PDB file of C-alpha atoms in Angstrom:
ATOM      1  CA  MET A   4     -26.486   7.545   5.549  1.00 58.00           C
ATOM      2  CA  PRO A   5     -26.107  10.542   7.874  1.00 62.00           C
ATOM      3  CA  HIS A   6     -23.500  10.409  10.464  1.00 70.00           C
ATOM      4  CA  ARG A   7     -22.121  12.644  13.163  1.00 81.00           C
ATOM      5  CA  PHE A   8     -18.845  13.351  11.305  1.00 82.00           C
ATOM      6  CA  GLN A   9     -20.945  15.393   8.640  1.00 83.00           C
ATOM      7  CA  LYS A  10     -21.505  18.130  11.313  1.00 85.00           C
ATOM      8  CA  ILE A  11     -17.841  19.016  11.714  1.00 89.00           C
ATOM      9  CA  ASP A  12     -16.078  21.447   9.518  1.00 90.00           C
ATOM     10  CA  TRP A  13     -12.901  19.329   9.143  1.00 88.00           C
ATOM     11  CA  LYS A  14     -10.878  21.934   7.172  1.00 87.00           C
ATOM     12  CA  LYS A  15     -11.446  24.581   9.788  1.00 90.00           C
ATOM     13  CA  THR A  16     -10.571  22.177  12.428  1.00 90.00           C
ATOM     14  CA  LEU A  17      -7.449  20.917  10.897  1.00 88.00           C
ATOM     15  CA  ASP A  18      -6.262  24.410   9.822  1.00 89.00           C
ATOM     16  CA  SER A  19      -6.863  25.484  13.549  1.00 92.00           C
ATOM     17  CA  ILE A  20      -3.913  23.198  14.722  1.00 90.00           C
ATOM     18  CA  PRO A  21      -0.633  25.425  14.868  1.00 92.00           C
ATOM     19  CA  LYS A  22       1.780  24.282  12.250  1.00 89.00           C
ATOM     20  CA  ASP A  23       4.605  23.238  14.592  1.00 92.00           C
ATOM     21  CA  VAL A  24       2.157  21.045  16.437  1.00 92.00           C
ATOM     22  CA  ALA A  25       0.786  19.597  13.126  1.00 86.00           C
ATOM     23  CA  ASP A  26       4.372  18.946  12.027  1.00 87.00           C
ATOM     24  CA  LEU A  27       5.270  17.238  15.349  1.00 91.00           C
ATOM     25  CA  LEU A  28       2.130  15.058  15.148  1.00 87.00           C
ATOM     26  CA  GLN A  29       2.985  14.038  11.524  1.00 82.00           C
ATOM     27  CA  LYS A  30       6.442  13.184  12.412  1.00 84.00           C
ATOM     28  CA  GLY A  31       5.368  11.036  15.248  1.00 87.00           C
ATOM     29  CA  PHE A  32       2.771   9.381  12.973  1.00 82.00           C
ATOM     30  CA  ASP A  33       5.424   8.646  10.220  1.00 78.00           C
ATOM     31  CA  GLU A  34       7.852   7.228  12.712  1.00 82.00           C
ATOM     32  CA  GLN A  35       5.391   4.998  14.223  1.00 85.00           C
ATOM     33  CA  ASN A  36       4.306   3.767  10.757  1.00 81.00           C
ATOM     34  CA  GLU A  37       7.868   2.897   9.839  1.00 80.00           C
ATOM     35  CA  LYS A  38       8.343   0.939  13.163  1.00 85.00           C
ATOM     36  CA  ASP A  39       5.005  -0.883  12.547  1.00 88.00           C
ATOM     37  CA  PHE A  40       5.955  -1.736   8.901  1.00 85.00           C
ATOM     38  CA  ILE A  41       9.386  -3.039   9.967  1.00 86.00           C
ATOM     39  CA  SER A  42       7.695  -5.102  12.746  1.00 91.00           C
ATOM     40  CA  LEU A  43       5.230  -6.497  10.164  1.00 91.00           C
ATOM     41  CA  CYS A  44       8.056  -7.632   7.835  1.00 89.00           C
ATOM     42  CA  THR A  45       9.885  -9.198  10.637  1.00 91.00           C
ATOM     43  CA  SER A  46       6.874 -11.107  11.978  1.00 94.00           C
ATOM     44  CA  LEU A  47       5.949 -12.493   8.632  1.00 93.00           C
ATOM     45  CA  LYS A  48       9.457 -13.878   8.181  1.00 91.00           C
ATOM     46  CA  GLN A  49       9.062 -15.622  11.505  1.00 94.00           C
ATOM     47  CA  GLY A  50       5.558 -16.964  10.705  1.00 94.00           C
ATOM     48  CA  LYS A  51       3.968 -14.698  13.248  1.00 94.00           C
ATOM     49  CA  CYS A  52       1.366 -11.759  13.242  1.00 95.00           C
ATOM     50  CA  SER A  53       2.502  -8.333  14.181  1.00 94.00           C
ATOM     51  CA  LEU A  54      -1.011  -7.383  15.382  1.00 93.00           C
ATOM     52  CA  CYS A  55      -1.730 -10.259  17.811  1.00 93.00           C
ATOM     53  CA  GLY A  56       1.673 -11.864  18.292  1.00 93.00           C
ATOM     54  CA  HIS A  57       0.389 -15.334  17.582  1.00 94.00           C
ATOM     55  CA  SER A  58       1.457 -17.618  14.798  1.00 93.00           C
ATOM     56  CA  LEU A  59      -0.117 -17.209  11.474  1.00 92.00           C
ATOM     57  CA  ASP A  60      -2.220 -20.358  11.827  1.00 89.00           C
ATOM     58  CA  TYR A  61      -3.622 -19.388  15.142  1.00 90.00           C
ATOM     59  CA  TYR A  62      -7.347 -18.659  15.336  1.00 88.00           C
ATOM     60  CA  ASP A  63      -9.357 -17.322  18.207  1.00 87.00           C
ATOM     61  CA  GLU A  64     -13.116 -17.384  17.364  1.00 82.00           C
ATOM     62  CA  ASN A  65     -13.737 -14.734  19.821  1.00 84.00           C
ATOM     63  CA  ALA A  66     -11.260 -12.324  18.412  1.00 86.00           C
ATOM     64  CA  PRO A  67     -10.461 -13.160  14.892  1.00 88.00           C
ATOM     65  CA  CYS A  68      -7.459 -11.327  13.590  1.00 92.00           C
ATOM     66  CA  PHE A  69      -6.525  -9.919  10.032  1.00 93.00           C
ATOM     67  CA  HIS A  70      -3.801 -12.537   9.658  1.00 94.00           C
ATOM     68  CA  LEU A  71      -6.418 -15.195   8.980  1.00 92.00           C
ATOM     69  CA  LEU A  72      -6.675 -13.784   5.490  1.00 94.00           C
ATOM     70  CA  LEU A  73      -2.941 -14.863   4.805  1.00 94.00           C
ATOM     71  CA  ASN A  74      -4.072 -18.372   5.074  1.00 87.00           C
ATOM     72  CA  PRO A  75      -4.720 -19.924   1.598  1.00 84.00           C
ATOM     73  CA  LYS A  76      -6.798 -22.643   3.281  1.00 80.00           C
ATOM     74  CA  LEU A  77      -9.196 -20.321   4.978  1.00 75.00           C
ATOM     75  CA  ARG A  78     -12.113 -22.361   6.031  1.00 81.00           C
ATOM     76  CA  ARG A  79     -15.709 -21.104   5.412  1.00 79.00           C
ATOM     77  CA  LYS A  80     -16.538 -21.028   9.121  1.00 81.00           C
ATOM     78  CA  VAL A  81     -13.633 -19.002  10.016  1.00 84.00           C
ATOM     79  CA  ARG A  82     -14.122 -16.375   7.391  1.00 80.00           C
ATOM     80  CA  GLU A  83     -17.911 -16.172   8.023  1.00 80.00           C
ATOM     81  CA  ASN A  84     -17.081 -15.490  11.701  1.00 84.00           C
ATOM     82  CA  LEU A  85     -14.468 -12.794  10.555  1.00 87.00           C
ATOM     83  CA  PHE A  86     -16.811 -10.958   8.390  1.00 87.00           C
ATOM     84  CA  SER A  87     -19.886 -11.167  10.665  1.00 85.00           C
ATOM     85  CA  ARG A  88     -18.889  -7.999  12.447  1.00 88.00           C
ATOM     86  CA  PRO A  89     -17.889  -4.495  11.181  1.00 92.00           C
ATOM     87  CA  ILE A  90     -14.228  -4.290  10.147  1.00 93.00           C
ATOM     88  CA  SER A  91     -12.587  -1.001   9.245  1.00 93.00           C
ATOM     89  CA  PHE A  92     -12.124  -0.652   5.646  1.00 93.00           C
ATOM     90  CA  ILE A  93      -9.139   1.646   6.160  1.00 90.00           C
ATOM     91  CA  LYS A  94      -7.468  -0.707   8.572  1.00 91.00           C
ATOM     92  CA  LEU A  95      -8.037  -3.873   6.751  1.00 94.00           C
ATOM     93  CA  TYR A  96      -7.042  -2.355   3.335  1.00 91.00           C
ATOM     94  CA  THR A  97      -3.951  -0.931   4.803  1.00 89.00           C
ATOM     95  CA  TYR A  98      -2.936  -4.120   6.593  1.00 92.00           C
ATOM     96  CA  LEU A  99      -3.158  -6.343   3.512  1.00 93.00           C
ATOM     97  CA  ALA A 100      -1.492  -3.630   1.333  1.00 89.00           C
ATOM     98  CA  TRP A 101       1.460  -3.553   3.859  1.00 89.00           C
ATOM     99  CA  VAL A 102       1.619  -7.355   3.585  1.00 92.00           C
ATOM    100  CA  ALA A 103       1.820  -7.150  -0.174  1.00 88.00           C
ATOM    101  CA  ASN A 104       4.486  -4.319   0.061  1.00 82.00           C
ATOM    102  CA  SER A 105       6.584  -6.519   2.443  1.00 84.00           C
ATOM    103  CA  GLU A 106       7.087  -8.891  -0.525  1.00 81.00           C
ATOM    104  CA  LYS A 107       7.505  -6.381  -3.474  1.00 73.00           C
ATOM    105  CA  PRO A 108       7.200  -2.744  -2.570  1.00 66.00           C
ATOM    106  CA  PHE A 109       4.485  -0.876  -4.580  1.00 64.00           C
ATOM    107  CA  GLU A 110       4.156  -3.402  -7.342  1.00 70.00           C
ATOM    108  CA  ASN A 111       1.300  -5.785  -5.892  1.00 81.00           C
ATOM    109  CA  ILE A 112      -1.303  -3.130  -5.632  1.00 80.00           C
ATOM    110  CA  ASN A 113      -3.690  -1.754  -8.233  1.00 79.00           C
ATOM    111  CA  ASP A 114      -5.948   0.980  -7.004  1.00 72.00           C
ATOM    112  CA  ILE A 115      -5.606   3.344  -9.792  1.00 62.00           C
ATOM    113  CA  LEU A 116      -8.692   5.625 -10.245  1.00 58.00           C
ATOM    114  CA  CYS A 117      -8.809   5.900 -14.188  1.00 48.00           C
ATOM    115  CA  ASP A 118     -10.421   2.422 -14.745  1.00 52.00           C
ATOM    116  CA  ILE A 119     -13.013   2.347 -11.955  1.00 57.00           C
ATOM    117  CA  SER A 120     -16.436   1.347 -13.137  1.00 62.00           C
ATOM    118  CA  ASP A 121     -19.085   4.059 -13.260  1.00 65.00           C
ATOM    119  CA  LYS A 122     -21.027   2.054 -10.743  1.00 73.00           C
ATOM    120  CA  ARG A 123     -18.237   2.055  -8.127  1.00 78.00           C
ATOM    121  CA  LEU A 124     -16.617   4.757  -5.865  1.00 83.00           C
ATOM    122  CA  PHE A 125     -13.645   2.423  -5.137  1.00 84.00           C
ATOM    123  CA  GLU A 126     -12.119  -0.586  -6.591  1.00 86.00           C
ATOM    124  CA  ALA A 127      -8.783  -2.154  -5.865  1.00 86.00           C
ATOM    125  CA  THR A 128      -6.934  -5.576  -5.890  1.00 90.00           C
ATOM    126  CA  ILE A 129      -3.794  -6.593  -3.820  1.00 91.00           C
ATOM    127  CA  ARG A 130      -1.607  -9.493  -4.530  1.00 91.00           C
ATOM    128  CA  TYR A 131       0.546 -11.363  -2.050  1.00 93.00           C
ATOM    129  CA  LYS A 132       2.223 -14.642  -3.135  1.00 91.00           C
ATOM    130  CA  ASN A 133      -0.454 -16.809  -4.676  1.00 92.00           C
ATOM    131  CA  ILE A 134      -3.267 -14.744  -2.815  1.00 94.00           C
ATOM    132  CA  GLN A 135      -5.298 -11.782  -4.288  1.00 94.00           C
ATOM    133  CA  TRP A 136      -7.739  -9.754  -2.172  1.00 94.00           C
ATOM    134  CA  SER A 137     -10.056  -7.239  -3.842  1.00 93.00           C
ATOM    135  CA  PHE A 138     -12.287  -4.525  -2.466  1.00 92.00           C
ATOM    136  CA  CYS A 139     -14.974  -2.417  -4.026  1.00 90.00           C
ATOM    137  CA  PHE A 140     -17.919  -0.341  -2.966  1.00 91.00           C
ATOM    138  CA  SER A 141     -20.550   1.871  -4.751  1.00 89.00           C
ATOM    139  CA  LYS A 142     -22.503   4.878  -3.602  1.00 87.00           C
ATOM    140  CA  GLU A 143     -25.387   2.580  -2.856  1.00 89.00           C
ATOM    141  CA  ASP A 144     -23.166   0.410  -0.721  1.00 90.00           C
ATOM    142  CA  LEU A 145     -21.931   3.500   1.299  1.00 88.00           C
ATOM    143  CA  GLU A 146     -25.371   4.409   1.990  1.00 87.00           C
ATOM    144  CA  GLY A 147     -26.779   0.830   2.620  1.00 87.00           C
ATOM    145  CA  HIS A 148     -29.329  -0.884   0.539  1.00 84.00           C
ATOM    146  CA  HIS A 149     -32.651   0.467   1.961  1.00 81.00           C
ATOM    147  CA  GLY A 150     -35.370  -2.191   2.273  1.00 77.00           C
ATOM    148  CA  SER A 151     -32.959  -5.012   1.827  1.00 78.00           C
ATOM    149  CA  LYS A 152     -32.324  -7.762   4.334  1.00 76.00           C
ATOM    150  CA  ILE A 153     -28.803  -8.217   3.282  1.00 79.00           C
ATOM    151  CA  GLY A 154     -26.583  -5.051   3.074  1.00 81.00           C
ATOM    152  CA  LYS A 155     -29.000  -2.649   4.584  1.00 86.00           C
ATOM    153  CA  MET A 156     -26.118  -1.214   6.572  1.00 90.00           C
ATOM    154  CA  PRO A 157     -23.343   0.903   4.928  1.00 92.00           C
ATOM    155  CA  HIS A 158     -20.768  -1.782   3.723  1.00 93.00           C
ATOM    156  CA  TYR A 159     -18.116  -2.632   1.317  1.00 94.00           C
ATOM    157  CA  HIS A 160     -17.467  -5.915  -0.779  1.00 94.00           C
ATOM    158  CA  PHE A 161     -14.534  -8.109  -0.320  1.00 94.00           C
ATOM    159  CA  GLN A 162     -13.238 -10.930  -2.592  1.00 93.00           C
ATOM    160  CA  MET A 163     -10.361 -13.446  -1.966  1.00 93.00           C
ATOM    161  CA  SER A 164      -8.825 -15.755  -4.337  1.00 93.00           C
ATOM    162  CA  VAL A 165      -5.984 -18.340  -4.174  1.00 93.00           C
ATOM    163  CA  ASP A 166      -4.266 -19.554  -7.361  1.00 92.00           C
ATOM    164  CA  ASN A 167      -6.994 -17.622  -9.275  1.00 89.00           C
ATOM    165  CA  ASN A 168      -9.699 -19.679  -7.652  1.00 92.00           C
ATOM    166  CA  ILE A 169     -12.244 -17.469  -5.762  1.00 92.00           C
ATOM    167  CA  ILE A 170     -12.714 -18.701  -2.234  1.00 89.00           C
ATOM    168  CA  VAL A 171     -14.603 -15.570  -0.936  1.00 89.00           C
ATOM    169  CA  SER A 172     -16.773 -13.824  -3.445  1.00 89.00           C
ATOM    170  CA  TYR A 173     -17.694 -10.270  -3.678  1.00 88.00           C
ATOM    171  CA  ASN A 174     -21.442 -11.126  -3.512  1.00 86.00           C
ATOM    172  CA  SER A 175     -21.182 -13.110  -0.293  1.00 86.00           C
ATOM    173  CA  THR A 176     -19.570 -10.361   1.754  1.00 89.00           C
ATOM    174  CA  HIS A 177     -21.089  -7.246   2.953  1.00 91.00           C
ATOM    175  CA  ILE A 178     -18.707  -6.102   5.500  1.00 93.00           C
ATOM    176  CA  GLN A 179     -19.981  -3.099   7.574  1.00 93.00           C
ATOM    177  CA  PHE A 180     -17.932   0.174   7.802  1.00 94.00           C
ATOM    178  CA  THR A 181     -16.686   1.524  11.091  1.00 93.00           C
ATOM    179  CA  PRO A 182     -16.770   5.045  12.530  1.00 92.00           C
ATOM    180  CA  ASP A 183     -13.073   5.421  11.630  1.00 90.00           C
ATOM    181  CA  ASP A 184     -14.064   4.940   7.958  1.00 91.00           C
ATOM    182  CA  PHE A 185     -16.875   7.405   7.967  1.00 91.00           C
ATOM    183  CA  MET A 186     -14.598  10.023   9.608  1.00 91.00           C
ATOM    184  CA  TYR A 187     -11.800   9.543   6.967  1.00 87.00           C
ATOM    185  CA  PHE A 188     -14.229   9.645   4.117  1.00 86.00           C
ATOM    186  CA  GLU A 189     -15.908  12.847   5.384  1.00 88.00           C
ATOM    187  CA  MET A 190     -12.495  14.553   5.610  1.00 87.00           C
ATOM    188  CA  ILE A 191     -11.802  13.648   1.985  1.00 82.00           C
ATOM    189  CA  ARG A 192     -15.238  14.734   0.949  1.00 82.00           C
ATOM    190  CA  GLN A 193     -14.750  18.167   2.504  1.00 86.00           C
ATOM    191  CA  ASN A 194     -11.326  18.372   0.877  1.00 82.00           C
ATOM    192  CA  ALA A 195      -9.793  18.702   4.422  1.00 82.00           C
ATOM    193  CA  ILE A 196      -7.163  16.039   3.596  1.00 76.00           C
ATOM    194  CA  GLN A 197      -5.811  14.618   0.425  1.00 64.00           C
ATOM    195  CA  ILE A 198      -6.485  11.042  -0.501  1.00 59.00           C
ATOM    196  CA  ASP A 199      -3.507   9.463   1.019  1.00 55.00           C
ATOM    197  CA  PRO A 200      -2.555   5.971  -0.173  1.00 52.00           C
ATOM    198  CA  GLN A 201      -2.345   4.614   3.302  1.00 50.00           C
ATOM    199  CA  TYR A 202      -0.468   1.470   1.983  1.00 54.00           C
ATOM    200  CA  ALA A 203       2.677   3.738   1.316  1.00 54.00           C
ATOM    201  CA  SER A 204       2.776   4.636   5.060  1.00 49.00           C
ATOM    202  CA  GLY A 205       5.959   3.287   6.519  1.00 47.00           C
ATOM    203  CA  LEU A 206       7.415   2.806   3.056  1.00 47.00           C
ATOM    204  CA  ASP A 207       8.606   6.376   2.444  1.00 46.00           C
ATOM    205  CA  MET A 208      12.136   4.927   3.332  1.00 42.00           C
ATOM    206  CA  LEU A 209      11.816   2.655   0.288  1.00 43.00           C
ATOM    207  CA  LYS A 210      11.324   5.577  -2.199  1.00 47.00           C
ATOM    208  CA  GLY A 211      14.551   6.542  -3.603  1.00 52.00           C
ATOM    209  CA  ILE A 212      16.573   3.635  -2.058  1.00 59.00           C
ATOM    210  CA  LEU A 213      19.511   2.838  -4.354  1.00 67.00           C
ATOM    211  CA  GLN A 214      20.246  -0.842  -5.117  1.00 71.00           C
ATOM    212  CA  VAL A 215      23.536  -1.557  -6.619  1.00 76.00           C
ATOM    213  CA  SER A 216      24.642  -4.852  -8.076  1.00 72.00           C
ATOM    214  CA  VAL A 217      27.129  -6.337 -10.661  1.00 72.00           C
ATOM    215  CA  LEU A 218      25.584  -8.184 -13.599  1.00 73.00           C
ATOM    216  CA  PRO A 219      27.005 -11.413 -15.081  1.00 70.00           C
ATOM    217  CA  ASN A 220      28.078  -9.305 -18.014  1.00 73.00           C
ATOM    218  CA  GLY A 221      30.084  -7.002 -15.966  1.00 74.00           C
ATOM    219  CA  LEU A 222      27.777  -3.985 -15.952  1.00 80.00           C
ATOM    220  CA  VAL A 223      27.292  -2.103 -12.754  1.00 82.00           C
ATOM    221  CA  GLU A 224      23.592  -1.721 -12.204  1.00 81.00           C
ATOM    222  CA  PHE A 225      21.921   1.038 -10.144  1.00 81.00           C
ATOM    223  CA  VAL A 226      18.163   0.555  -9.428  1.00 79.00           C
ATOM    224  CA  GLU A 227      16.381   3.447  -8.035  1.00 77.00           C
ATOM    225  CA  THR A 228      12.739   3.577  -6.954  1.00 66.00           C
ATOM    226  CA  ILE A 229      11.078   6.646  -8.539  1.00 60.00           C
ATOM    227  CA  SER A 230       7.460   6.063  -7.648  1.00 56.00           C
ATOM    228  CA  GLU A 231       4.982   3.297  -6.931  1.00 53.00           C
ATOM    229  CA  GLU A 232       5.018   2.444 -10.657  1.00 57.00           C
ATOM    230  CA  GLU A 233       8.405   3.243 -12.052  1.00 64.00           C
ATOM    231  CA  ALA A 234      12.094   2.653 -11.415  1.00 70.00           C
ATOM    232  CA  HIS A 235      15.115   4.140 -13.057  1.00 78.00           C
ATOM    233  CA  ILE A 236      17.887   1.708 -13.917  1.00 84.00           C
ATOM    234  CA  THR A 237      21.308   3.074 -14.726  1.00 87.00           C
ATOM    235  CA  TYR A 238      23.853   0.663 -16.220  1.00 88.00           C
ATOM    236  CA  VAL A 239      27.473   1.739 -15.830  1.00 90.00           C
ATOM    237  CA  VAL A 240      30.399   0.396 -17.861  1.00 89.00           C
ATOM    238  CA  PRO A 241      32.668  -1.119 -15.271  1.00 86.00           C
ATOM    239  CA  GLU A 242      35.976  -0.193 -16.911  1.00 87.00           C
ATOM    240  CA  THR A 243      34.918   3.542 -16.506  1.00 91.00           C
ATOM    241  CA  ILE A 244      34.307   3.599 -12.694  1.00 89.00           C
ATOM    242  CA  ASN A 245      36.443   2.446  -9.687  1.00 86.00           C
ATOM    243  CA  GLN A 246      35.490   1.497  -6.135  1.00 79.00           C
ATOM    244  CA  GLU A 247      36.127   4.964  -4.764  1.00 85.00           C
ATOM    245  CA  GLN A 248      33.962   6.552  -7.400  1.00 89.00           C
ATOM    246  CA  LEU A 249      31.245   3.980  -6.887  1.00 86.00           C
ATOM    247  CA  LEU A 250      31.118   4.962  -3.160  1.00 83.00           C
ATOM    248  CA  GLU A 251      31.167   8.620  -3.980  1.00 89.00           C
ATOM    249  CA  VAL A 252      28.055   8.188  -6.183  1.00 89.00           C
ATOM    250  CA  GLY A 253      26.272   6.435  -3.354  1.00 84.00           C
ATOM    251  CA  LYS A 254      27.216   9.021  -0.736  1.00 84.00           C
ATOM    252  CA  ILE A 255      25.940  11.858  -2.876  1.00 88.00           C
ATOM    253  CA  PHE A 256      22.862   9.974  -3.585  1.00 83.00           C
ATOM    254  CA  GLU A 257      22.111   9.611   0.121  1.00 77.00           C
ATOM    255  CA  ASN A 258      22.460  13.311   0.737  1.00 78.00           C
ATOM    256  CA  SER A 259      20.708  14.845  -2.295  1.00 77.00           C
ATOM    257  CA  ASN A 260      17.654  14.592  -4.286  1.00 75.00           C
ATOM    258  CA  MET A 261      19.737  13.945  -7.478  1.00 83.00           C
ATOM    259  CA  GLU A 262      19.121  10.793  -9.551  1.00 83.00           C
ATOM    260  CA  VAL A 263      22.187   8.548 -10.243  1.00 88.00           C
ATOM    261  CA  TYR A 264      22.733   9.810 -13.902  1.00 88.00           C
ATOM    262  CA  GLN A 265      22.585  13.432 -12.741  1.00 89.00           C
ATOM    263  CA  ILE A 266      25.331  12.693 -10.117  1.00 92.00           C
ATOM    264  CA  ILE A 267      27.463  10.972 -12.618  1.00 93.00           C
ATOM    265  CA  ASP A 268      27.046  13.830 -15.144  1.00 93.00           C
ATOM    266  CA  GLU A 269      28.023  16.278 -12.364  1.00 92.00           C
ATOM    267  CA  LEU A 270      31.128  14.185 -11.383  1.00 95.00           C
ATOM    268  CA  ASN A 271      32.188  13.972 -14.869  1.00 94.00           C
ATOM    269  CA  ILE A 272      32.150  17.559 -15.413  1.00 94.00           C
ATOM    270  CA  GLU A 273      33.441  18.775 -12.008  1.00 93.00           C
ATOM    271  CA  LYS A 274      36.106  16.155 -11.455  1.00 94.00           C
ATOM    272  CA  GLY A 275      36.925  15.150 -14.903  1.00 94.00           C
ATOM    273  CA  TYR A 276      35.720  11.517 -14.520  1.00 95.00           C
ATOM    274  CA  ASN A 277      34.810   9.608 -17.666  1.00 93.00           C
ATOM    275  CA  ILE A 278      32.044   7.485 -16.244  1.00 94.00           C
ATOM    276  CA  LYS A 279      29.986   5.985 -19.114  1.00 92.00           C
ATOM    277  CA  TYR A 280      26.367   4.960 -18.474  1.00 89.00           C
ATOM    278  CA  TYR A 281      22.910   4.088 -19.984  1.00 86.00           C
ATOM    279  CA  VAL A 282      19.518   4.891 -18.329  1.00 84.00           C
ATOM    280  CA  PHE A 283      16.408   2.908 -18.696  1.00 76.00           C
ATOM    281  CA  SER A 284      13.027   3.355 -17.107  1.00 64.00           C
ATOM    282  CA  ARG A 285      11.175   0.281 -16.010  1.00 57.00           C
ATOM    283  CA  MET A 286       7.480   0.090 -15.285  1.00 51.00           C
ATOM    284  CA  LYS A 287       5.813  -2.511 -13.032  1.00 50.00           C
ATOM    285  CA  ASP A 288       6.679  -6.155 -14.000  1.00 54.00           C
ATOM    286  CA  ASN A 289       3.638  -8.435 -14.138  1.00 57.00           C
ATOM    287  CA  PRO A 290       1.140  -5.613 -13.528  1.00 57.00           C
ATOM    288  CA  ILE A 291      -1.760  -6.662 -11.314  1.00 63.00           C
ATOM    289  CA  LYS A 292      -5.335  -6.570 -12.713  1.00 67.00           C
ATOM    290  CA  LYS A 293      -8.248  -5.567 -10.639  1.00 64.00           C
ATOM    291  CA  ALA A 294     -10.975  -8.279  -9.920  1.00 69.00           C
ATOM    292  CA  LYS A 295     -14.121  -6.592 -11.155  1.00 64.00           C
ATOM    293  CA  ARG A 296     -17.408  -7.074  -9.598  1.00 63.00           C
ATOM    294  CA  ILE A 297     -20.203  -7.551 -12.037  1.00 55.00           C
TER     295      ILE A 297
END
């Protein structure tokens, strides 16, 4: 369906912004995202919604909030009211992905492109506790089903399941896109911006974070997040490292782009340490599968 954003040369428009201004805007955007994500995590722990400020079981039929989808006992009347109006795909998807990341960063989202059905432009499933939310839309959905009473406006499909039982089905939801969505999609189509996994916004601080613990068998375990799908684990023999050396590894890690094993190798060479270690690469545990729409 034609829309006003197609008339804009987005690449030319964005390239016209001075680099220092663009960098400043991006910095402000990243900082705000980080604050918003921390606020979301804090609110969830308190049983509250960071968007509306109310408790997670609060419902206002005149202004339904995204937090309603965190309720595993979502009533039919409530969800019908929520989906009866246009909802930004970008905002809803990002919100639910952030919720999932608050529980286990990066591991509860499957939106990889390689296994998308030929009939779809987008497919993804997000998991949080015992709830799964799935999204999909095709080219026909994006344009709207002409001549059809249901789905004639551009829309996406949404599914929700609790304990693997579907309570909101793909075929029962035709959620209309908003202007924000069309603008974002058009910028992607024109290659003006890269496809940015918005759910990672606010989570850059988690990439490269080093978690250190001592296992029951005495090994010192360093867990470093490498990407959304992978973590590197370095096991150090405790007899070969002391407290000062442990702190030294952590300090170098914070101030460099080196991985733990690289830091240990460098310290062993430069300072004559004899730290012994083993490195493993761990992919996602319990990988999430997409809920396919037939």
